[in-house]
XYZ file of C-alpha atoms in Angstrom:
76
model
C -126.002 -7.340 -149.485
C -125.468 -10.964 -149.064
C -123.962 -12.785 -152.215
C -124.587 -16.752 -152.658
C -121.614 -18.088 -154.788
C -122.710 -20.902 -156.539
C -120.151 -22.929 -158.460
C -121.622 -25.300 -161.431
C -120.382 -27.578 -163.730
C -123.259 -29.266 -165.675
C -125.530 -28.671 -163.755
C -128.828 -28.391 -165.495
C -130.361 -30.936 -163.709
C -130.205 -29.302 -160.293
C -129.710 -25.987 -161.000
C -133.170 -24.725 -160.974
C -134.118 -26.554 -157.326
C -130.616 -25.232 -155.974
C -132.004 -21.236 -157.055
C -135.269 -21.983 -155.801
C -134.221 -23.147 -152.417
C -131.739 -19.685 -152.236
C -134.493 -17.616 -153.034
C -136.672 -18.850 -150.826
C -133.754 -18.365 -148.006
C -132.996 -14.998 -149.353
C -136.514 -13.908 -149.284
C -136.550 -15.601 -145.459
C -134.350 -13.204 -143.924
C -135.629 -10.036 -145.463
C -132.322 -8.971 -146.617
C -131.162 -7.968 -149.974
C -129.254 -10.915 -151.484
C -128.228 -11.777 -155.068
C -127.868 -15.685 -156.267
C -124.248 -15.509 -158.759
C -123.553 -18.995 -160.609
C -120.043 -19.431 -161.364
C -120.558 -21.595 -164.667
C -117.201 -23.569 -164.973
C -117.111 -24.673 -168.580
C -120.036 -26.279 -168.867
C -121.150 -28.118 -171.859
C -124.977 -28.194 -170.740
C -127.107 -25.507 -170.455
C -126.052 -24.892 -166.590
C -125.783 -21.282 -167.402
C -129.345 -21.021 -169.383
C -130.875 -22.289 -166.406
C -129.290 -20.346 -164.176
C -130.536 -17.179 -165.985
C -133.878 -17.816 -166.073
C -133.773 -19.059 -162.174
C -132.590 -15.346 -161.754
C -128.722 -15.721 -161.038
C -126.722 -13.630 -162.629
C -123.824 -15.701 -164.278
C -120.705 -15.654 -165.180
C -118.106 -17.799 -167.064
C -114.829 -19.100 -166.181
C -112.937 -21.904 -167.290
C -110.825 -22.802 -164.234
C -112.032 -26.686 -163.525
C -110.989 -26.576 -159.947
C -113.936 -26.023 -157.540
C -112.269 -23.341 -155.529
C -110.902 -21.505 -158.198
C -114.582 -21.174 -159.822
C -116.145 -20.406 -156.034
C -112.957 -17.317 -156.065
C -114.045 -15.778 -159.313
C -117.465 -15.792 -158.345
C -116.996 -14.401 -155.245
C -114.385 -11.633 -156.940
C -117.669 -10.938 -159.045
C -120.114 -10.440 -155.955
């Protein structure tokens, strides 16, 4: 399965485009793929989005970009 790590920190603004343009990639290779956001802290409603975009999500509290792309990719 291929995992896309996304890392977000308020976000909602480009969330939604950034799952739609991994789904249509996923779908594009005919593999099975899931889309995990990484939601670092946000105070927006990055995560809410990412939900109903079809990520799965999960929180962390890190603030450091590579950090948040680590526990994401733990998760996949």
């Amino acid at each position: 399965m291929l995992s896309f790590i996304v890392p977000a920190y308020n976000e909602e603004s480009l969330i939604g485009r950034t799952l739609e343009a991994l789904n249509r990639a996923g779908r594009a290779i005919d593999e099975p793929y899931e889309i995990i956001v990484a939601d670092d802290a946000s105070s927006d409603r990055t995560a809410d989005k990412a939900e109903a975009g079809g990520a799965r999500v999960i929180r962390v509290d890190r603030r450091q970009i590579a950090a948040t792309r680590n526990a994401g990719a733990q998760e996949a």
